[in-house]
PDB file of C-alpha atoms in Angstrom:
ATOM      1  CA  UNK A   1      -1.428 124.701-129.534  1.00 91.00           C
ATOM      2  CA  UNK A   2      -3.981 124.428-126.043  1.00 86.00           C
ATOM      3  CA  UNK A   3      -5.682 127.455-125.606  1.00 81.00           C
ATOM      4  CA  UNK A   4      -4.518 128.243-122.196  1.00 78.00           C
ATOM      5  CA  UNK A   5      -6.628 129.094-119.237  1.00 75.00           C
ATOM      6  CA  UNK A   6      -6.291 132.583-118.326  1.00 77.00           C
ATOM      7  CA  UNK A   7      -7.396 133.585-122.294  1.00 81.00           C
ATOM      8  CA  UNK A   8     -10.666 131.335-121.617  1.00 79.00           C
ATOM      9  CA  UNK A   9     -11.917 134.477-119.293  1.00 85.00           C
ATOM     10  CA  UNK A  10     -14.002 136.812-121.096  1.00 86.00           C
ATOM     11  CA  UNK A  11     -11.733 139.864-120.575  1.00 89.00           C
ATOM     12  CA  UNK A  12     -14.663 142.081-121.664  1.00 89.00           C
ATOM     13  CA  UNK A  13     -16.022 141.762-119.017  1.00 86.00           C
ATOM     14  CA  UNK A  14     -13.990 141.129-115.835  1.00 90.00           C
ATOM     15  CA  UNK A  15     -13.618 143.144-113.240  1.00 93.00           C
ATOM     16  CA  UNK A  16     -11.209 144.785-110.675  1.00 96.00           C
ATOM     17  CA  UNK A  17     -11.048 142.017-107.967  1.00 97.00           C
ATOM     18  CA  UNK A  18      -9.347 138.907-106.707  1.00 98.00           C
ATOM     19  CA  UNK A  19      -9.867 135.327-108.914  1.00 96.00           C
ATOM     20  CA  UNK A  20      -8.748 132.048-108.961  1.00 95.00           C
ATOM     21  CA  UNK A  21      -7.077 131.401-112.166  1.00 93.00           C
ATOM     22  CA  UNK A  22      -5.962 127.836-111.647  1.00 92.00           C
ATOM     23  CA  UNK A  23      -5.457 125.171-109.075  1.00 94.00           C
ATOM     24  CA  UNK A  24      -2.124 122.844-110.346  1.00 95.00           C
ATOM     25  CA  UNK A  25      -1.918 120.302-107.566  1.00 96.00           C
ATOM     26  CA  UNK A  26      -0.950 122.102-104.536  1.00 96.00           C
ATOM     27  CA  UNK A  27      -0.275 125.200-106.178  1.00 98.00           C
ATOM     28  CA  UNK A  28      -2.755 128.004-106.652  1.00 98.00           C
ATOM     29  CA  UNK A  29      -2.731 130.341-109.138  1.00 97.00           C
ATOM     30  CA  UNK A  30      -4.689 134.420-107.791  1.00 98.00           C
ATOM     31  CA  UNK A  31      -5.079 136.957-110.604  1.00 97.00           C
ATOM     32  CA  UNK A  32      -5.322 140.040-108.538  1.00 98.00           C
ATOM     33  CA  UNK A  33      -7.032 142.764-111.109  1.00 97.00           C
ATOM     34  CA  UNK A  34      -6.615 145.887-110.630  1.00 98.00           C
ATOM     35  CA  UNK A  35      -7.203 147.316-113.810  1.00 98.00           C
ATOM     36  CA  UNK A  36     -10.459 146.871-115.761  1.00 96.00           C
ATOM     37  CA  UNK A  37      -9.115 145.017-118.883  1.00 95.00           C
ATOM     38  CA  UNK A  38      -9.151 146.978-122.117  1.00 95.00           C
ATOM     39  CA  UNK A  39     -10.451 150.245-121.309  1.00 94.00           C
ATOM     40  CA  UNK A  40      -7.308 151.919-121.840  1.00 93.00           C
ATOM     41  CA  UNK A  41      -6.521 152.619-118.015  1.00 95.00           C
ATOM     42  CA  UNK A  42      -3.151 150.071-116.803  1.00 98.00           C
ATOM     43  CA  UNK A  43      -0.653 150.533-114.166  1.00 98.00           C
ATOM     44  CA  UNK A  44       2.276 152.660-115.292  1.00 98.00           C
ATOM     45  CA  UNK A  45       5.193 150.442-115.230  1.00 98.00           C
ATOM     46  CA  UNK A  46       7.378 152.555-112.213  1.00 98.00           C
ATOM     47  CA  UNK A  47       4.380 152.167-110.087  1.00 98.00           C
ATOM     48  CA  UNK A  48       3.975 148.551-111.094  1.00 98.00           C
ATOM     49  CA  UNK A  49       7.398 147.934-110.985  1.00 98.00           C
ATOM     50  CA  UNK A  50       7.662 149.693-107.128  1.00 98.00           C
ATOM     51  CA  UNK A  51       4.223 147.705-106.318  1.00 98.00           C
ATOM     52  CA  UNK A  52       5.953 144.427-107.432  1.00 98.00           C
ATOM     53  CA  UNK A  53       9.175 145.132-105.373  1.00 98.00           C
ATOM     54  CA  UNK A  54       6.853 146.122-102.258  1.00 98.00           C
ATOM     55  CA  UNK A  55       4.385 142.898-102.736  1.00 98.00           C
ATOM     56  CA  UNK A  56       7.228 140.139-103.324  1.00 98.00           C
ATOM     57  CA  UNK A  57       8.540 141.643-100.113  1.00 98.00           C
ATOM     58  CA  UNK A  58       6.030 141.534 -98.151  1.00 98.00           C
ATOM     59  CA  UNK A  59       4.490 138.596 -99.105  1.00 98.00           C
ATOM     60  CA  UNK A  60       7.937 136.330 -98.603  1.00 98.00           C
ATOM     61  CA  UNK A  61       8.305 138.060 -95.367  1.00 98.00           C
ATOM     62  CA  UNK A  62       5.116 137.415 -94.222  1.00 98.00           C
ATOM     63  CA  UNK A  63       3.860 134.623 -91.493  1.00 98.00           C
ATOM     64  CA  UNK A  64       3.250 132.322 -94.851  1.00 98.00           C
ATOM     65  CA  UNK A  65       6.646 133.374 -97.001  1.00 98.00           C
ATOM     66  CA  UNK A  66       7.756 129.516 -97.112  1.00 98.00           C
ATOM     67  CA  UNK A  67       4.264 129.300 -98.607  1.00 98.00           C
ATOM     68  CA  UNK A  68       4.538 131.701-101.193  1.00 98.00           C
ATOM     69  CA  UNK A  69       5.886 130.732-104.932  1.00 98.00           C
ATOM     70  CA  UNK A  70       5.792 133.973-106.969  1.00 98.00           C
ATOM     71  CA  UNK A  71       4.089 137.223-106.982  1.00 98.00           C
ATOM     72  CA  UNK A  72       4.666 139.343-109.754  1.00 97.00           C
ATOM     73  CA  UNK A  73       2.722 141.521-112.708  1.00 98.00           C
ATOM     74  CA  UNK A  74       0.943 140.692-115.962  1.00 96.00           C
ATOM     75  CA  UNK A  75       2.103 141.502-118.788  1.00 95.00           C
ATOM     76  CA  UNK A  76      -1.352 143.387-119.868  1.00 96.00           C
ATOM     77  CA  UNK A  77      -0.152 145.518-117.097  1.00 98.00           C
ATOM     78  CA  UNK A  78      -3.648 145.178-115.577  1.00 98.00           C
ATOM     79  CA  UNK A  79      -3.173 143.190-112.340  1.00 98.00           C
ATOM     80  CA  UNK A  80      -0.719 140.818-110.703  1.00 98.00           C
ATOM     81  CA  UNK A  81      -0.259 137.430-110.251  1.00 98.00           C
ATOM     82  CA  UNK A  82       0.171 135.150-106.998  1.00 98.00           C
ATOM     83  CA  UNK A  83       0.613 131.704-106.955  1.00 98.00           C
ATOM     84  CA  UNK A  84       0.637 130.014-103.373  1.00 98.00           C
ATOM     85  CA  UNK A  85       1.477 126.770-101.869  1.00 98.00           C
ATOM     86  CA  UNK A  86      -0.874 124.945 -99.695  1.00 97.00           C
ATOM     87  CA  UNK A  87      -2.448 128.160 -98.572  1.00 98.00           C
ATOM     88  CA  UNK A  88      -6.675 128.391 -97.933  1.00 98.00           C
ATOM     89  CA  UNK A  89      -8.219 130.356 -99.756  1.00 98.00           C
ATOM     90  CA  UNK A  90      -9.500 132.697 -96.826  1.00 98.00           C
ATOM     91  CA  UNK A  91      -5.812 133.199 -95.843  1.00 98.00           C
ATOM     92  CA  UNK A  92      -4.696 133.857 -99.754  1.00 98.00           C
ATOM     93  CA  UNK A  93      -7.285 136.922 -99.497  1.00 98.00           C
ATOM     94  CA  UNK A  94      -6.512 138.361 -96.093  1.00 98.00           C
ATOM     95  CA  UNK A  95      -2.876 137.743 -97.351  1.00 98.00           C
ATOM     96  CA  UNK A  96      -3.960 140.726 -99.958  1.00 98.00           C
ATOM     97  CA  UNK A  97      -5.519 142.698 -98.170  1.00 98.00           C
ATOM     98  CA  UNK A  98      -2.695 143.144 -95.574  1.00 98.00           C
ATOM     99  CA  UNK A  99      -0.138 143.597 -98.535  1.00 98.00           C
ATOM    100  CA  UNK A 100      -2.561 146.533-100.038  1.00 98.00           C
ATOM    101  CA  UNK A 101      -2.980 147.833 -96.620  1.00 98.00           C
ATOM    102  CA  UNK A 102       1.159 147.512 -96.042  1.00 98.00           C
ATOM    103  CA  UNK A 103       1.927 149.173 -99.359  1.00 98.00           C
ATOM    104  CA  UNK A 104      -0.807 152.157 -99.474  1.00 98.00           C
ATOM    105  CA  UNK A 105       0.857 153.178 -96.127  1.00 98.00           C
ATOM    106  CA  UNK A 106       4.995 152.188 -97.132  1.00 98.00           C
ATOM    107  CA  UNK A 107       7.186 155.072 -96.321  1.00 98.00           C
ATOM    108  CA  UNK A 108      11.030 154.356 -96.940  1.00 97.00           C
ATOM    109  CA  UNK A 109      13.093 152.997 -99.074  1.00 97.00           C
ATOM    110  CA  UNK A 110      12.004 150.758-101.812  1.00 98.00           C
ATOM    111  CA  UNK A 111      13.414 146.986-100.957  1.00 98.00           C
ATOM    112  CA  UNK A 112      15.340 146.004-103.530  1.00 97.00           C
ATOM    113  CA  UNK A 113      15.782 149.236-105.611  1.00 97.00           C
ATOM    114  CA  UNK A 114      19.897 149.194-106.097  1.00 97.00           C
ATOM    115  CA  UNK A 115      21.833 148.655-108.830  1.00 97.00           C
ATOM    116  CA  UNK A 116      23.476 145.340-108.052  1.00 97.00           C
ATOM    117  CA  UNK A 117      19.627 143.791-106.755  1.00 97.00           C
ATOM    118  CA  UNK A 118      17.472 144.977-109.732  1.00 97.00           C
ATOM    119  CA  UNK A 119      17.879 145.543-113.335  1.00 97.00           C
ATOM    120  CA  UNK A 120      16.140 148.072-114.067  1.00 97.00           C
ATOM    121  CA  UNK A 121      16.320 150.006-110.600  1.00 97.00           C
ATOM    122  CA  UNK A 122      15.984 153.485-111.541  1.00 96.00           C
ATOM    123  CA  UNK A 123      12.514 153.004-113.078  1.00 97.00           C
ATOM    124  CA  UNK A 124      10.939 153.145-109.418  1.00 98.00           C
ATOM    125  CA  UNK A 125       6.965 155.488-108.316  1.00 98.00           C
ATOM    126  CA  UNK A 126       6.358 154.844-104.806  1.00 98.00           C
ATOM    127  CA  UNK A 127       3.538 157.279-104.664  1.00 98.00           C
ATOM    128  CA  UNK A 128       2.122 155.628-107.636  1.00 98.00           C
ATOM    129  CA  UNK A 129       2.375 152.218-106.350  1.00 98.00           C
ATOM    130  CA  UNK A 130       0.912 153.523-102.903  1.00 98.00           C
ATOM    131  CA  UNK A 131      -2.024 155.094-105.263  1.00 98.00           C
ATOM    132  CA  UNK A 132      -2.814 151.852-107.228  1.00 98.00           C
ATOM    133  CA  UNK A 133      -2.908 150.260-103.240  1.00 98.00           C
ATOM    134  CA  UNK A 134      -5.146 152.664-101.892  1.00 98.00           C
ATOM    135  CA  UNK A 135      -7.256 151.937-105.190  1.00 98.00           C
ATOM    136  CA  UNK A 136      -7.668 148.559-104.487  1.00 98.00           C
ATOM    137  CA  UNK A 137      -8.467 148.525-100.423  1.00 98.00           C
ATOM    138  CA  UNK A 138     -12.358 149.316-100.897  1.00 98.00           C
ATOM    139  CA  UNK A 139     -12.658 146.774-104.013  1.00 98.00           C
ATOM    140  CA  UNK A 140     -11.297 143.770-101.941  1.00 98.00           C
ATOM    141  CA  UNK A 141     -12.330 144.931 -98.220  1.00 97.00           C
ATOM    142  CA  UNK A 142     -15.324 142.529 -98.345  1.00 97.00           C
ATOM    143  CA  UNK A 143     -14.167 140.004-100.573  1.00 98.00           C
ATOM    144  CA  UNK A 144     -15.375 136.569 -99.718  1.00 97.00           C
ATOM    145  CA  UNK A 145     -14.059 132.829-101.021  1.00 97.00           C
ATOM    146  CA  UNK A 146     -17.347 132.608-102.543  1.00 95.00           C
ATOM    147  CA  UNK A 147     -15.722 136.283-104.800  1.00 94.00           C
ATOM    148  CA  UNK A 148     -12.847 134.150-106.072  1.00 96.00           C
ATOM    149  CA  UNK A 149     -14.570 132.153-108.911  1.00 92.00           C
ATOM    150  CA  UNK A 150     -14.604 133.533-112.182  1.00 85.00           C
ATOM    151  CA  UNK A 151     -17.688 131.365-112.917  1.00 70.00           C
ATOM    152  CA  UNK A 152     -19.385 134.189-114.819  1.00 67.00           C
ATOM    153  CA  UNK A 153     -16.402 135.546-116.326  1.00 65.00           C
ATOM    154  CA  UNK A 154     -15.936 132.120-118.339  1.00 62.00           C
ATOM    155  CA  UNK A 155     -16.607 132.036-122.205  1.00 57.00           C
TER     156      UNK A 155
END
């Protein structure tokens, strides 16, 4: 089988941040890490699972929703992915930013957190998924296009 592209990043060393994984057409493909791989520190699946219902929200609801094709976590459980459509670069990141700025501060109900919307709806940390938010805000408050290449990250 292909090797695929996110296991040609040298996971040793990659760091907390925003990447471009791929580019498929007019598709784009944003590993937002939040966790530095392998060092035995990943999101706690409540809080990941609250940050996911609080990002898919927001994002879809957002000026560029119709632009938006998934965001959702990895399975490593360090980081999320979000795959646009026709959206620049520049917007994808300030897109981000607002969403960890919108979630660090979310009081309320989580969206989406019933029984008959989500299958596992119990499992639900809003002040964990707020924490993981807050985390993130100084790591990706400057981050530029240029930040987005995983150039050196490449084995």
């Amino acid at each position: 089988m292909e090797r695929i592209a996110s296991f040609c990043v040298d996971h040793r060393c990659l760091e907390r941040g925003m990447y471009t994984s791929r580019i498929d057409g007019d598709i784009t493909t944003y590993d937002i890490r939040m966790k530095k791989p392998n060092q035995g520190d990943y999101l706690a699946v409540p809080a990941m699972h609250t940050f996911e219902h609080l990002f898919a929200t927001f994002v879809r609801s957002s000026k560029f929703g119709s632009q938006i094709i998934y965001a959702g976590p990895m399975g490593c459980r360090t980081g999320f992915y979000l795959l646009v459509r026709d959206l620049s670069p520049a917007d994808s990141i300030a897109l981000v930013n607002e969403t960890m700025e919108f979630i660090a501060n979310y009081e309320g109900e989580i969206p989406g957190a019933t029984e008959p919307e989500c299958g596992n709806w119990k499992e639900q940390d809003l002040q964990g998924a707020k924490a993981e938010a807050v985390a993130m805000i100084p790591v990706l408050k400057n981050w530029t296009v240029e930040n987005l290449e995983y150039k050196k990250y490449l084995d």
